[in-house]
PDB file of C-alpha atoms in Angstrom:
ATOM      1  CA  MET D   1       2.675  11.216   4.494  1.00 47.00           C
ATOM      2  CA  ARG D   2       5.274  11.447   7.216  1.00 44.00           C
ATOM      3  CA  TYR D   3       8.879  10.349   7.385  1.00 45.00           C
ATOM      4  CA  HIS D   4      10.091   9.510  10.882  1.00 42.00           C
ATOM      5  CA  THR D   5      13.549   9.122  12.341  1.00 36.00           C
ATOM      6  CA  PRO D   6      14.332   6.201  14.722  1.00 37.00           C
ATOM      7  CA  ILE D   7      13.438   8.159  17.893  1.00 32.00           C
ATOM      8  CA  ALA D   8      10.001   9.044  16.567  1.00 36.00           C
ATOM      9  CA  CYS D   9       9.589   5.525  15.200  1.00 34.00           C
ATOM     10  CA  SER D  10       9.444   3.855  18.603  1.00 34.00           C
ATOM     11  CA  PHE D  11       6.475   5.982  19.662  1.00 33.00           C
ATOM     12  CA  ALA D  12       4.804   5.520  16.260  1.00 36.00           C
ATOM     13  CA  ALA D  13       5.341   1.761  16.501  1.00 35.00           C
ATOM     14  CA  LEU D  14       3.656   1.668  19.918  1.00 30.00           C
ATOM     15  CA  LEU D  15       0.687   3.569  18.533  1.00 32.00           C
ATOM     16  CA  LEU D  16       0.498   1.210  15.569  1.00 33.00           C
ATOM     17  CA  LEU D  17       0.576  -1.835  17.838  1.00 32.00           C
ATOM     18  CA  ALA D  18      -2.282  -0.390  19.852  1.00 31.00           C
ATOM     19  CA  GLN D  19      -4.240   0.197  16.647  1.00 31.00           C
ATOM     20  CA  PHE D  20      -3.589  -3.342  15.382  1.00 31.00           C
ATOM     21  CA  GLY D  21      -4.758  -4.741  18.712  1.00 32.00           C
ATOM     22  CA  CYS D  22      -8.382  -4.677  19.801  1.00 31.00           C
ATOM     23  CA  LEU D  23      -9.297  -1.304  18.289  1.00 33.00           C
ATOM     24  CA  GLY D  24     -10.232  -2.696  14.873  1.00 41.00           C
ATOM     25  CA  PRO D  25      -8.959  -1.580  11.465  1.00 58.00           C
ATOM     26  CA  SER D  26      -6.654   1.397  11.684  1.00 77.00           C
ATOM     27  CA  ASN D  27      -6.746   2.148   7.935  1.00 90.00           C
ATOM     28  CA  SER D  28      -3.072   2.994   7.960  1.00 90.00           C
ATOM     29  CA  ALA D  29       0.161   1.684   6.542  1.00 91.00           C
ATOM     30  CA  ARG D  30       3.797   2.088   7.425  1.00 89.00           C
ATOM     31  CA  LEU D  31       6.890   1.351   5.405  1.00 91.00           C
ATOM     32  CA  MET D  32       9.942   0.907   7.645  1.00 89.00           C
ATOM     33  CA  SER D  33      13.475   0.894   6.270  1.00 91.00           C
ATOM     34  CA  SER D  34      15.372  -2.311   7.040  1.00 90.00           C
ATOM     35  CA  GLN D  35      18.628  -0.344   7.107  1.00 87.00           C
ATOM     36  CA  SER D  36      18.055   3.013   8.775  1.00 87.00           C
ATOM     37  CA  GLN D  37      14.715   2.587  10.570  1.00 80.00           C
ATOM     38  CA  THR D  38      13.405   5.590   8.647  1.00 90.00           C
ATOM     39  CA  GLU D  39       9.634   5.219   8.380  1.00 90.00           C
ATOM     40  CA  LEU D  40       6.990   6.382   5.923  1.00 91.00           C
ATOM     41  CA  ALA D  41       3.643   6.355   7.765  1.00 90.00           C
ATOM     42  CA  THR D  42       0.409   6.897   5.868  1.00 89.00           C
ATOM     43  CA  ASP D  43      -3.184   7.453   6.958  1.00 92.00           C
ATOM     44  CA  LEU D  44      -5.271   5.814   4.241  1.00 93.00           C
ATOM     45  CA  THR D  45      -8.065   8.328   3.736  1.00 94.00           C
ATOM     46  CA  THR D  46      -9.366   6.756   0.506  1.00 96.00           C
ATOM     47  CA  ARG D  47      -9.765   2.978   0.259  1.00 97.00           C
ATOM     48  CA  VAL D  48     -11.520   1.222  -2.640  1.00 97.00           C
ATOM     49  CA  TYR D  49     -11.339  -2.181  -4.264  1.00 96.00           C
ATOM     50  CA  SER D  50     -12.491  -4.179  -7.246  1.00 96.00           C
ATOM     51  CA  GLY D  51     -13.266  -7.876  -6.953  1.00 91.00           C
ATOM     52  CA  ILE D  52     -12.466 -10.142  -9.852  1.00 85.00           C
ATOM     53  CA  ASP D  53     -13.500 -13.506  -8.367  1.00 87.00           C
ATOM     54  CA  ARG D  54     -13.617 -15.029  -4.864  1.00 84.00           C
ATOM     55  CA  ASN D  55      -9.804 -15.311  -4.770  1.00 84.00           C
ATOM     56  CA  THR D  56      -8.761 -12.161  -6.580  1.00 91.00           C
ATOM     57  CA  ALA D  57      -9.101  -8.459  -5.768  1.00 94.00           C
ATOM     58  CA  ASP D  58      -7.259  -5.186  -6.266  1.00 96.00           C
ATOM     59  CA  PHE D  59      -7.208  -2.729  -3.351  1.00 96.00           C
ATOM     60  CA  TYR D  60      -6.200   0.921  -3.837  1.00 98.00           C
ATOM     61  CA  LEU D  61      -5.308   2.775  -0.650  1.00 97.00           C
ATOM     62  CA  THR D  62      -4.183   6.391  -0.633  1.00 97.00           C
ATOM     63  CA  ASN D  63      -3.837   9.679   1.171  1.00 96.00           C
ATOM     64  CA  LEU D  64      -4.112  11.605  -2.108  1.00 97.00           C
ATOM     65  CA  PRO D  65      -7.221  13.774  -2.588  1.00 96.00           C
ATOM     66  CA  PRO D  66     -10.025  12.166  -4.670  1.00 94.00           C
ATOM     67  CA  GLU D  67      -9.468  14.628  -7.546  1.00 95.00           C
ATOM     68  CA  ALA D  68      -5.965  13.137  -8.030  1.00 96.00           C
ATOM     69  CA  ALA D  69      -7.619  10.164  -9.759  1.00 95.00           C
ATOM     70  CA  ARG D  70      -9.216  12.305 -12.477  1.00 95.00           C
ATOM     71  CA  PRO D  71      -8.182  11.368 -16.019  1.00 94.00           C
ATOM     72  CA  GLY D  72      -5.225  13.375 -17.262  1.00 91.00           C
ATOM     73  CA  THR D  73      -3.907  14.384 -13.841  1.00 94.00           C
ATOM     74  CA  ASP D  74      -0.116  14.718 -13.976  1.00 96.00           C
ATOM     75  CA  PRO D  75       1.177  12.479 -11.157  1.00 97.00           C
ATOM     76  CA  LEU D  76       4.274  14.645 -10.721  1.00 97.00           C
ATOM     77  CA  THR D  77       2.114  17.568  -9.560  1.00 97.00           C
ATOM     78  CA  LEU D  78       0.913  15.493  -6.563  1.00 97.00           C
ATOM     79  CA  THR D  79       2.336  14.843  -3.108  1.00 97.00           C
ATOM     80  CA  GLY D  80       1.290  11.690  -1.317  1.00 96.00           C
ATOM     81  CA  THR D  81       1.234   7.954  -1.677  1.00 96.00           C
ATOM     82  CA  LEU D  82      -0.869   5.298  -3.416  1.00 97.00           C
ATOM     83  CA  ILE D  83      -0.715   1.654  -2.352  1.00 97.00           C
ATOM     84  CA  HIS D  84      -1.929  -1.157  -4.614  1.00 97.00           C
ATOM     85  CA  VAL D  85      -2.527  -4.510  -2.901  1.00 96.00           C
ATOM     86  CA  HIS D  86      -3.300  -7.353  -5.332  1.00 95.00           C
ATOM     87  CA  LEU D  87      -4.869 -10.367  -3.607  1.00 90.00           C
ATOM     88  CA  PHE D  88      -4.324 -13.461  -5.732  1.00 88.00           C
ATOM     89  CA  LEU D  89      -5.285 -16.216  -3.266  1.00 75.00           C
ATOM     90  CA  GLN D  90      -7.940 -16.226  -0.565  1.00 71.00           C
ATOM     91  CA  PRO D  91      -6.500 -18.375   2.260  1.00 66.00           C
ATOM     92  CA  LEU D  92      -8.590 -21.327   3.451  1.00 59.00           C
ATOM     93  CA  ALA D  93      -8.335 -22.540   7.050  1.00 56.00           C
ATOM     94  CA  GLY D  94      -6.424 -25.806   7.240  1.00 54.00           C
ATOM     95  CA  ARG D  95      -5.556 -25.738   3.542  1.00 54.00           C
ATOM     96  CA  THR D  96      -3.326 -22.665   3.090  1.00 56.00           C
ATOM     97  CA  PRO D  97       0.166 -22.426   4.649  1.00 56.00           C
ATOM     98  CA  LEU D  98       0.292 -19.476   7.046  1.00 57.00           C
ATOM     99  CA  GLY D  99       4.080 -19.289   7.533  1.00 58.00           C
ATOM    100  CA  SER D 100       5.982 -16.022   7.645  1.00 58.00           C
ATOM    101  CA  ASP D 101       7.366 -16.761   4.186  1.00 66.00           C
ATOM    102  CA  GLY D 102       3.899 -17.292   2.685  1.00 74.00           C
ATOM    103  CA  CYS D 103       2.590 -14.887   0.051  1.00 78.00           C
ATOM    104  CA  ASN D 104      -0.934 -14.260  -1.189  1.00 86.00           C
ATOM    105  CA  VAL D 105      -0.659 -10.554  -2.087  1.00 90.00           C
ATOM    106  CA  THR D 106       1.661  -8.379  -4.101  1.00 94.00           C
ATOM    107  CA  VAL D 107       2.139  -4.823  -2.894  1.00 96.00           C
ATOM    108  CA  ARG D 108       3.188  -1.707  -4.793  1.00 97.00           C
ATOM    109  CA  GLN D 109       3.563   1.679  -3.151  1.00 97.00           C
ATOM    110  CA  LEU D 110       3.826   4.825  -5.248  1.00 97.00           C
ATOM    111  CA  VAL D 111       5.483   7.756  -3.446  1.00 97.00           C
ATOM    112  CA  LEU D 112       5.010  11.198  -5.025  1.00 97.00           C
ATOM    113  CA  SER D 113       6.978  14.162  -3.684  1.00 95.00           C
ATOM    114  CA  GLY D 114       8.639  17.290  -5.042  1.00 93.00           C
ATOM    115  CA  GLY D 115       7.825  16.530  -8.663  1.00 96.00           C
ATOM    116  CA  GLU D 116       9.414  13.064  -8.396  1.00 97.00           C
ATOM    117  CA  ALA D 117       8.034   9.520  -8.115  1.00 98.00           C
ATOM    118  CA  GLY D 118       9.270   6.242  -6.669  1.00 97.00           C
ATOM    119  CA  ILE D 119       7.664   2.785  -6.835  1.00 97.00           C
ATOM    120  CA  TYR D 120       8.339   0.260  -4.071  1.00 97.00           C
ATOM    121  CA  ALA D 121       7.188  -3.323  -4.655  1.00 96.00           C
ATOM    122  CA  GLY D 122       7.127  -6.700  -2.943  1.00 95.00           C
ATOM    123  CA  GLY D 123       4.844  -9.304  -1.418  1.00 92.00           C
ATOM    124  CA  ALA D 124       3.277 -10.516   1.817  1.00 90.00           C
ATOM    125  CA  PHE D 125       0.748 -12.818   3.412  1.00 88.00           C
ATOM    126  CA  MET D 126      -2.512 -10.975   4.093  1.00 87.00           C
ATOM    127  CA  THR D 127      -5.274 -12.119   6.390  1.00 84.00           C
ATOM    128  CA  PRO D 128      -8.402 -10.954   4.538  1.00 84.00           C
ATOM    129  CA  ARG D 129     -11.439  -9.407   6.235  1.00 82.00           C
ATOM    130  CA  ASP D 130     -14.845 -10.125   4.661  1.00 81.00           C
ATOM    131  CA  ALA D 131     -15.265 -12.015   1.412  1.00 81.00           C
ATOM    132  CA  VAL D 132     -14.155 -10.589  -1.906  1.00 83.00           C
ATOM    133  CA  GLY D 133     -17.321  -9.296  -3.550  1.00 83.00           C
ATOM    134  CA  SER D 134     -18.774  -7.948  -0.304  1.00 89.00           C
ATOM    135  CA  GLN D 135     -19.697  -4.280  -0.029  1.00 92.00           C
ATOM    136  CA  THR D 136     -16.503  -3.838   2.024  1.00 93.00           C
ATOM    137  CA  SER D 137     -13.416  -5.988   2.238  1.00 92.00           C
ATOM    138  CA  GLY D 138      -9.885  -5.555   3.438  1.00 92.00           C
ATOM    139  CA  GLY D 139      -7.276  -7.190   5.562  1.00 91.00           C
ATOM    140  CA  ARG D 140      -4.110  -6.996   7.558  1.00 91.00           C
ATOM    141  CA  PHE D 141      -0.502  -7.869   6.769  1.00 89.00           C
ATOM    142  CA  THR D 142       2.844  -7.351   8.408  1.00 88.00           C
ATOM    143  CA  HIS D 143       6.433  -7.771   7.244  1.00 87.00           C
ATOM    144  CA  ALA D 144       5.749  -7.278   3.539  1.00 91.00           C
ATOM    145  CA  THR D 145       9.205  -7.004   2.004  1.00 92.00           C
ATOM    146  CA  LEU D 146       9.455  -4.090  -0.422  1.00 95.00           C
ATOM    147  CA  GLN D 147      12.268  -2.427  -2.306  1.00 95.00           C
ATOM    148  CA  LEU D 148      12.566   0.396  -4.787  1.00 96.00           C
ATOM    149  CA  LEU D 149      11.562  -0.976  -8.182  1.00 96.00           C
ATOM    150  CA  ALA D 150      11.517   2.181 -10.310  1.00 97.00           C
ATOM    151  CA  ARG D 151      11.882   5.948  -9.930  1.00 97.00           C
ATOM    152  CA  THR D 152      12.106   9.235 -11.728  1.00 97.00           C
ATOM    153  CA  LYS D 153      15.594  10.645 -12.223  1.00 96.00           C
ATOM    154  CA  ASN D 154      15.877  12.715  -9.036  1.00 96.00           C
ATOM    155  CA  PHE D 155      13.729  10.641  -6.662  1.00 97.00           C
ATOM    156  CA  ASN D 156      15.545  10.407  -3.316  1.00 93.00           C
ATOM    157  CA  ASP D 157      15.169   6.897  -1.848  1.00 94.00           C
ATOM    158  CA  LEU D 158      15.195   7.515   1.914  1.00 92.00           C
ATOM    159  CA  LEU D 159      14.154   3.941   2.734  1.00 94.00           C
ATOM    160  CA  GLY D 160      16.079   1.332   0.756  1.00 93.00           C
ATOM    161  CA  PRO D 161      14.894  -2.268   1.357  1.00 95.00           C
ATOM    162  CA  SER D 162      11.901  -2.000   3.675  1.00 94.00           C
ATOM    163  CA  GLU D 163       9.060  -3.813   5.428  1.00 93.00           C
ATOM    164  CA  MET D 164       5.436  -2.717   5.269  1.00 94.00           C
ATOM    165  CA  SER D 165       2.612  -3.315   7.720  1.00 92.00           C
ATOM    166  CA  ALA D 166      -0.961  -2.311   6.929  1.00 93.00           C
ATOM    167  CA  GLU D 167      -4.513  -2.806   8.084  1.00 93.00           C
ATOM    168  CA  PHE D 168      -7.509  -1.527   6.163  1.00 94.00           C
ATOM    169  CA  ASN D 169     -11.132  -1.804   5.094  1.00 94.00           C
ATOM    170  CA  ALA D 170     -12.069  -0.779   1.562  1.00 95.00           C
ATOM    171  CA  ALA D 171     -15.397  -0.137  -0.167  1.00 95.00           C
ATOM    172  CA  ARG D 172     -16.140  -2.039  -3.347  1.00 96.00           C
ATOM    173  CA  ASN D 173     -16.154   0.577  -6.111  1.00 96.00           C
ATOM    174  CA  GLU D 174     -15.075  -0.656  -9.529  1.00 96.00           C
ATOM    175  CA  PRO D 175     -14.983   2.767 -11.298  1.00 97.00           C
ATOM    176  CA  ALA D 176     -12.959   4.413  -8.501  1.00 97.00           C
ATOM    177  CA  ALA D 177     -10.565   1.454  -8.349  1.00 97.00           C
ATOM    178  CA  GLN D 178     -10.027   1.736 -12.110  1.00 97.00           C
ATOM    179  CA  ALA D 179      -9.345   5.478 -11.809  1.00 97.00           C
ATOM    180  CA  TRP D 180      -6.635   4.855  -9.169  1.00 98.00           C
ATOM    181  CA  ALA D 181      -5.225   2.009 -11.291  1.00 97.00           C
ATOM    182  CA  ASP D 182      -4.965   4.436 -14.219  1.00 97.00           C
ATOM    183  CA  LEU D 183      -3.084   6.969 -12.054  1.00 97.00           C
ATOM    184  CA  LEU D 184      -0.674   4.225 -10.979  1.00 97.00           C
ATOM    185  CA  THR D 185      -0.139   3.180 -14.613  1.00 97.00           C
ATOM    186  CA  ARG D 186       0.586   6.778 -15.653  1.00 96.00           C
ATOM    187  CA  SER D 187       3.044   7.128 -12.768  1.00 97.00           C
ATOM    188  CA  ILE D 188       4.879   3.906 -13.623  1.00 97.00           C
ATOM    189  CA  ALA D 189       5.265   5.137 -17.215  1.00 96.00           C
ATOM    190  CA  LEU D 190       7.269   8.097 -15.893  1.00 96.00           C
ATOM    191  CA  THR D 191       9.788   5.937 -13.999  1.00 97.00           C
ATOM    192  CA  LYS D 192      12.789   3.760 -14.801  1.00 96.00           C
ATOM    193  CA  LYS D 193      14.615   1.031 -12.923  1.00 93.00           C
ATOM    194  CA  PRO D 194      17.270   2.502 -10.600  1.00 84.00           C
TER     195      PRO D 194
END
């Protein structure tokens, strides 16, 4: 998890564009402040998903160590981020609007740092990769609009309203996805609306 200032952002943005180009999935995400151009960039080292039906899936993407998802882990002892992407509509060519204001995923990003937690949330249009139910699935989205939804008392919001871009592949693993979902639920229980 890295925060960048505007000068570092331009170089990071160029690298991200190169990764989103012809190099395939970058398995990374970035959350860029709409106000200050502060950026939270994340390498997604763990990526799992659970498929509910052909239109619906829950992706859990994180840079937290695997042991963070163990039952009973106190989220406030961790440093890192967990992103939950909920796909609720698989787009169909010629039948699904693809405009910039379209939405087929909700996104929540949990940021854990210094014994504090913040939850950013919003939505986006994701172009899926591989069918839900496949051994691997994933996708790409840009310009997801997120804002701070809840936080612990002393969480310092360095971003404000933000936009997220991400590209990822995830392995289908129902038990691991449930473990990350449980960690997210425990973290949300510790927060309040700002």
